[in-house]
Short mmCIF file of C-alpha atoms and ligand atoms in Angstrom, two decimals:
data_model
loop_
_atom_site.label_atom_id
_atom_site.label_comp_id
_atom_site.label_asym_id
_atom_site.label_seq_id
_atom_site.Cartn_x
_atom_site.Cartn_y
_atom_site.Cartn_z
CA MET A 93 169.07 264.26 -49.07
CA ASP A 94 170.31 264.51 -45.56
CA LEU A 95 169.85 261.25 -44.42
CA GLY A 96 173.77 261.17 -44.59
CA TYR A 97 173.56 258.85 -47.68
CA GLU A 98 175.69 259.49 -50.55
CA LEU A 99 174.01 259.90 -54.00
CA PRO A 100 177.22 259.30 -56.02
CA ARG A 101 176.34 260.13 -59.77
CA TRP A 102 173.86 262.58 -59.90
CA GLY A 103 172.94 264.07 -56.49
CA ALA A 104 169.54 265.31 -55.40
CA ASP A 105 167.66 265.96 -58.42
CA GLY A 106 164.25 265.51 -57.46
CA ASP A 107 164.19 262.25 -59.67
CA LEU A 108 163.52 258.92 -57.64
CA GLY A 109 166.34 257.42 -59.97
CA THR A 110 168.24 254.16 -59.63
CA GLU A 111 170.72 255.94 -57.00
CA THR A 112 168.11 256.85 -55.02
CA ILE A 113 166.29 254.16 -54.79
CA ASP A 114 169.52 252.17 -53.95
CA ALA A 115 170.67 254.88 -51.34
CA LEU A 116 167.05 254.32 -49.99
CA ALA A 117 167.36 251.03 -49.65
CA ARG A 118 170.59 251.17 -47.95
CA PHE A 119 169.13 253.22 -45.31
CA LEU A 120 166.36 250.80 -44.86
CA ARG A 121 168.64 247.83 -44.81
CA ASP A 122 170.87 249.82 -41.99
CA HIS A 123 167.89 250.42 -39.89
CA GLY A 124 167.08 246.59 -39.75
CA VAL A 125 164.34 246.82 -42.55
CA ASP A 126 163.95 243.72 -44.88
CA ILE A 127 163.33 245.00 -48.46
CA ASP A 128 163.20 243.75 -52.03
CA ASP A 129 166.32 244.44 -53.46
CA ASP A 130 165.00 243.64 -56.65
CA ALA A 131 162.15 245.14 -57.19
CA GLY A 132 163.72 248.66 -58.76
CA MET A 133 161.26 250.44 -57.21
CA VAL A 134 160.13 252.12 -53.66
CA SER A 135 156.51 251.65 -52.35
CA GLU A 136 154.84 254.14 -50.74
CA ALA A 137 155.06 252.06 -47.17
CA GLU A 138 158.77 251.90 -47.36
CA LEU A 139 159.02 255.85 -47.98
CA ALA A 140 156.97 256.12 -44.89
CA LEU A 141 159.24 254.23 -42.89
CA VAL A 142 162.10 256.05 -44.47
CA GLN A 143 160.26 259.43 -43.43
CA ARG A 144 159.24 257.96 -39.95
CA ILE A 145 163.01 256.91 -38.93
CA HIS A 146 164.63 259.69 -40.35
CA ALA A 147 162.20 262.25 -37.82
CA ALA A 148 163.13 259.86 -35.14
CA THR A 149 166.87 260.02 -35.77
CA ALA A 150 167.40 263.71 -37.12
CA ASP A 151 167.04 265.41 -33.75
CA ALA A 152 170.04 263.18 -32.24
CA PRO A 153 172.82 265.19 -31.10
CA LEU A 154 175.66 265.32 -33.49
CA GLY A 155 179.00 264.36 -32.16
CA PRO A 156 180.10 263.10 -28.59
CA GLN A 157 179.14 265.05 -25.34
CA LEU A 158 182.42 266.49 -24.47
CA PRO A 159 183.05 267.41 -20.96
CA SER A 160 185.33 270.41 -22.25
CA GLY A 161 186.06 271.76 -25.62
CA ARG A 162 184.34 271.76 -28.81
CA PHE A 163 183.16 269.67 -31.53
CA HIS A 164 183.96 270.28 -35.19
CA ASP A 165 182.58 268.68 -38.11
CA LEU A 166 184.82 268.72 -40.74
CA ARG A 167 183.61 266.23 -43.24
CA ALA A 168 182.94 268.35 -45.85
CA SER A 169 186.34 269.99 -45.99
CA ALA A 170 188.56 267.22 -45.04
CA SER A 171 190.91 265.62 -47.74
CA GLN A 172 189.33 262.50 -49.26
CA ASN A 173 193.24 261.69 -50.58
CA ASN A 174 193.29 258.73 -47.63
CA VAL A 175 190.06 257.42 -48.09
CA ASP A 176 189.60 254.12 -49.98
CA GLY A 177 185.72 253.64 -50.52
CA ARG A 178 182.70 252.99 -48.18
CA ARG A 179 181.97 249.59 -46.24
CA PRO A 180 178.96 248.48 -44.57
CA TRP A 181 178.32 249.32 -40.59
CA LYS A 182 178.21 245.65 -40.34
CA GLN A 183 182.26 245.56 -41.12
CA ILE A 184 182.63 248.15 -38.32
CA THR A 185 183.76 246.13 -35.39
CA GLY A 186 186.55 248.34 -33.79
CA VAL A 187 188.44 251.43 -33.32
CA THR A 188 191.79 251.93 -33.45
CA LEU A 189 193.92 254.51 -30.81
CA HIS A 190 196.69 256.46 -32.28
CA GLN A 191 198.75 259.30 -30.80
CA THR A 192 199.79 261.98 -33.77
CA ALA A 193 203.47 261.89 -32.31
CA CYS A 194 203.42 266.18 -32.88
CA ILE A 195 201.75 268.98 -31.74
CA PHE A 196 199.05 270.40 -34.40
CA GLY A 197 197.55 273.03 -31.87
CA GLU A 198 193.95 274.24 -31.68
CA ARG A 199 193.07 275.07 -35.02
CA PRO A 200 190.68 272.75 -36.40
CA GLN A 201 191.32 273.50 -39.86
CA ARG A 202 194.96 271.85 -39.42
CA TRP A 203 193.25 268.57 -39.21
CA ASN A 204 191.82 268.50 -42.67
CA THR A 205 194.75 266.46 -43.92
CA VAL A 206 194.98 263.76 -40.88
CA SER A 207 194.19 260.58 -41.91
CA ALA A 208 191.79 259.59 -39.39
CA HIS A 209 188.13 259.49 -38.60
CA LEU A 210 188.65 261.67 -35.77
CA GLY A 211 191.12 263.70 -33.73
CA VAL A 212 191.15 264.77 -30.32
CA THR A 213 193.27 267.74 -29.29
CA ARG A 214 195.45 268.42 -25.88
CA ALA A 215 192.56 271.01 -24.72
CA GLY A 216 189.71 268.41 -25.53
CA GLN A 217 188.31 269.44 -28.78
CA ALA A 218 187.38 266.59 -30.88
CA LEU A 219 187.15 266.78 -35.10
CA TRP A 220 185.40 264.67 -37.09
CA MET A 221 187.02 264.23 -40.89
CA HIS A 222 185.50 261.17 -42.12
CA ASP A 223 182.09 259.49 -41.89
CA PHE A 224 182.55 256.32 -40.09
CA GLU A 225 181.59 254.05 -43.15
CA LYS A 226 184.56 255.28 -45.21
CA VAL A 227 187.42 253.09 -45.15
CA VAL A 228 190.42 255.29 -44.15
CA TRP A 229 194.25 254.64 -43.98
CA HIS A 230 195.37 255.02 -40.56
CA ALA A 231 196.22 251.50 -39.46
CA ASN A 232 197.44 248.91 -41.66
CA ASP A 233 195.64 245.85 -41.45
CA PHE A 234 193.20 247.52 -39.16
CA ASN A 235 191.91 249.66 -41.92
CA ALA A 236 188.82 247.99 -43.19
CA SER A 237 187.27 247.09 -39.73
CA THR A 238 188.16 249.96 -37.58
CA ILE A 239 187.40 253.60 -36.95
CA GLY A 240 190.59 255.70 -36.14
CA ILE A 241 191.08 258.35 -33.72
CA GLU A 242 194.55 260.24 -33.48
CA MET A 243 195.10 261.94 -30.21
CA GLU A 244 197.14 264.76 -30.10
CA GLY A 245 200.46 265.12 -28.66
CA THR A 246 204.05 263.34 -28.23
CA TYR A 247 204.37 260.43 -25.89
CA ALA A 248 206.72 257.96 -25.12
CA GLY A 249 205.83 254.30 -25.91
CA VAL A 250 206.46 253.58 -21.85
CA GLU A 251 205.69 256.99 -19.50
CA GLY A 252 208.98 257.44 -18.01
CA ASP A 253 211.26 255.88 -20.32
CA ASP A 254 213.22 258.25 -22.75
CA ARG A 255 214.48 255.02 -24.43
CA THR A 256 210.98 254.75 -25.65
CA PHE A 257 210.28 257.99 -26.91
CA TRP A 258 210.50 259.21 -30.60
CA ARG A 259 212.53 262.07 -31.28
CA PRO A 260 212.39 263.08 -35.26
CA ALA A 261 216.43 263.52 -36.12
CA ASP A 262 215.79 267.43 -36.73
CA GLU A 263 214.00 268.08 -33.33
CA PRO A 264 216.56 266.65 -30.87
CA ASP A 265 215.07 268.97 -28.08
CA ARG A 266 211.86 267.24 -27.91
CA GLN A 267 210.22 266.18 -24.94
CA PRO A 268 207.67 263.48 -24.15
CA GLN A 269 204.39 264.93 -22.94
CA THR A 270 201.75 263.79 -20.13
CA PRO A 271 197.86 263.45 -21.51
CA THR A 272 195.92 266.27 -20.55
CA ALA A 273 192.95 265.56 -18.51
CA GLU A 274 190.85 267.16 -21.20
CA LEU A 275 192.44 264.77 -23.70
CA VAL A 276 191.51 261.75 -21.93
CA GLU A 277 187.85 262.67 -21.21
CA SER A 278 187.12 263.58 -25.04
CA ALA A 279 188.88 260.80 -26.18
CA LYS A 280 186.70 258.53 -24.02
CA ALA A 281 183.45 260.51 -24.80
CA THR A 282 184.63 259.94 -28.45
CA VAL A 283 185.08 256.18 -28.21
CA ARG A 284 181.39 256.18 -26.38
CA TRP A 285 179.78 257.97 -29.12
CA ILE A 286 181.10 255.95 -31.82
CA CYS A 287 179.97 252.71 -30.00
CA ARG A 288 176.36 254.23 -29.96
CA GLU A 289 176.47 255.44 -33.67
CA VAL A 290 177.53 251.90 -35.01
CA ALA A 291 175.03 250.14 -32.60
CA ARG A 292 172.54 252.61 -34.06
CA HIS A 293 173.17 251.89 -37.39
CA GLY A 294 172.98 247.74 -36.45
CA GLY A 295 176.71 247.11 -35.97
CA ARG A 296 178.56 246.59 -33.07
CA VAL A 297 181.99 247.90 -31.81
CA GLU A 298 183.58 244.94 -29.92
CA LYS A 299 187.59 245.95 -30.10
CA LEU A 300 189.19 249.06 -28.84
CA LEU A 301 192.98 248.53 -30.07
CA ALA A 302 196.46 250.12 -30.27
CA HIS A 303 198.11 251.26 -34.14
CA ARG A 304 200.82 249.14 -32.23
CA GLN A 305 199.01 245.91 -32.67
CA ALA A 306 198.84 246.17 -36.67
CA SER A 307 202.47 248.04 -37.27
CA ASP A 308 206.07 247.25 -36.50
CA GLN A 309 206.76 250.66 -37.19
CA ARG A 310 204.53 252.18 -34.52
CA GLN A 311 205.28 250.38 -31.45
CA SER A 312 204.75 253.23 -29.09
CA ASP A 313 201.53 254.50 -30.77
CA PRO A 314 199.64 255.34 -28.55
CA GLY A 315 201.73 254.65 -25.58
CA SER A 316 201.70 253.26 -22.31
CA ALA A 317 199.99 256.39 -21.18
CA LEU A 318 197.14 256.52 -23.14
CA TRP A 319 196.51 253.31 -23.21
CA GLN A 320 196.37 253.26 -19.54
CA ARG A 321 194.37 256.38 -19.07
CA VAL A 322 191.68 256.09 -22.20
CA ALA A 323 191.83 252.08 -23.55
CA ILE A 324 192.06 250.02 -20.34
CA PRO A 325 188.94 251.87 -18.48
CA LEU A 326 187.09 251.60 -21.47
CA HIS A 327 187.44 248.06 -22.14
CA ALA A 328 185.76 247.68 -18.87
CA GLU A 329 183.11 250.14 -19.14
CA LEU A 330 182.15 249.16 -22.56
CA ASP A 331 183.01 245.53 -22.12
CA LEU A 332 185.42 245.78 -25.28
CA THR A 333 188.44 244.03 -25.69
CA ASP A 334 191.79 244.65 -27.26
CA GLY A 335 191.82 241.23 -28.76
CA GLY A 336 193.37 239.43 -25.96
CA LEU A 337 196.67 237.91 -24.71
CA THR A 338 199.51 238.23 -27.79
CA TYR A 339 196.82 239.42 -30.13
CA LYS A 340 198.01 241.31 -33.18
CA VAL A 341 197.81 241.47 -36.68
CA GLY A 342 200.35 241.23 -39.80
CA ARG A 343 203.71 242.57 -38.54
CA GLY A 344 202.64 244.30 -35.43
CA TYR A 345 203.57 243.82 -31.41
CA ALA A 346 200.95 242.51 -28.94
CA ILE A 347 200.17 244.96 -25.74
CA PRO A 348 202.95 244.69 -23.79
CA GLU A 349 203.17 244.13 -19.75
CA ARG A 350 204.37 247.70 -19.62
CA TRP A 351 201.20 248.83 -20.67
CA ASP A 352 198.96 246.35 -19.03
CA ALA A 353 200.16 244.74 -15.93
CA SER A 354 197.99 241.84 -16.62
CA ARG A 355 199.60 240.85 -19.81
CA VAL A 356 202.43 238.98 -17.65
CA GLY A 357 205.75 237.99 -19.97
CA VAL A 358 204.50 240.28 -23.06
CA LYS A 359 207.59 242.07 -23.77
CA TYR A 360 207.30 246.08 -25.41
ZN1 ZN B 1026 198.93 255.48 -35.22
#
């Protein structure tokens, strides 16, 4: 099966077993086709439909259209330790932006253990670690409903304000970075691609969020520089929202005025 639907217990053995039928049923449902759940079998018409939909989608290019850098599909090699099951496409309603707060470098394999769906490097490469239907631990209470993107680099919570820069104890000389144009453009292209993919499967991305909004330990995540260069322009371009004034979940922090001038009075 190369439709991207897993056959968890038996694999593609040529037999049209229960799991194969379940996978076909999920495929049809994801493509907006009403099917009879209880039939326990797939009709000729349904099979023909699967083949037609597959033919129409198989040629779609894989990954975002990156202005610079390469796209790497690491899904087969990425660690599954931070995956918490699968979800229906319709449960995906947002994208959460992160900064890695460290430097990984440009070797794609380094990202195999990163707990997020996607990563973008300083040179503008994009890495795809996990299917979007997988629930991955990356953003606390945003995990269940969002896709996570880690943007590489060490960025201050507020650009130019050293007091908002996180420095590990064993690295007192670490300096804040400025996002590269390549990183910014590839991150934007990656969000555009996610929105298209989710829509193609019958869902809709409505929110573009910051990890900060879901955690009391990630105040600077992804930081004002990335928020202003990646998130705010995309909110306008793709009709996305950060949840609105003072929006946060759990013990997170709202988007502050120092990230977004329209959030008058919201403290960092
Ligand atoms: Zn984060």
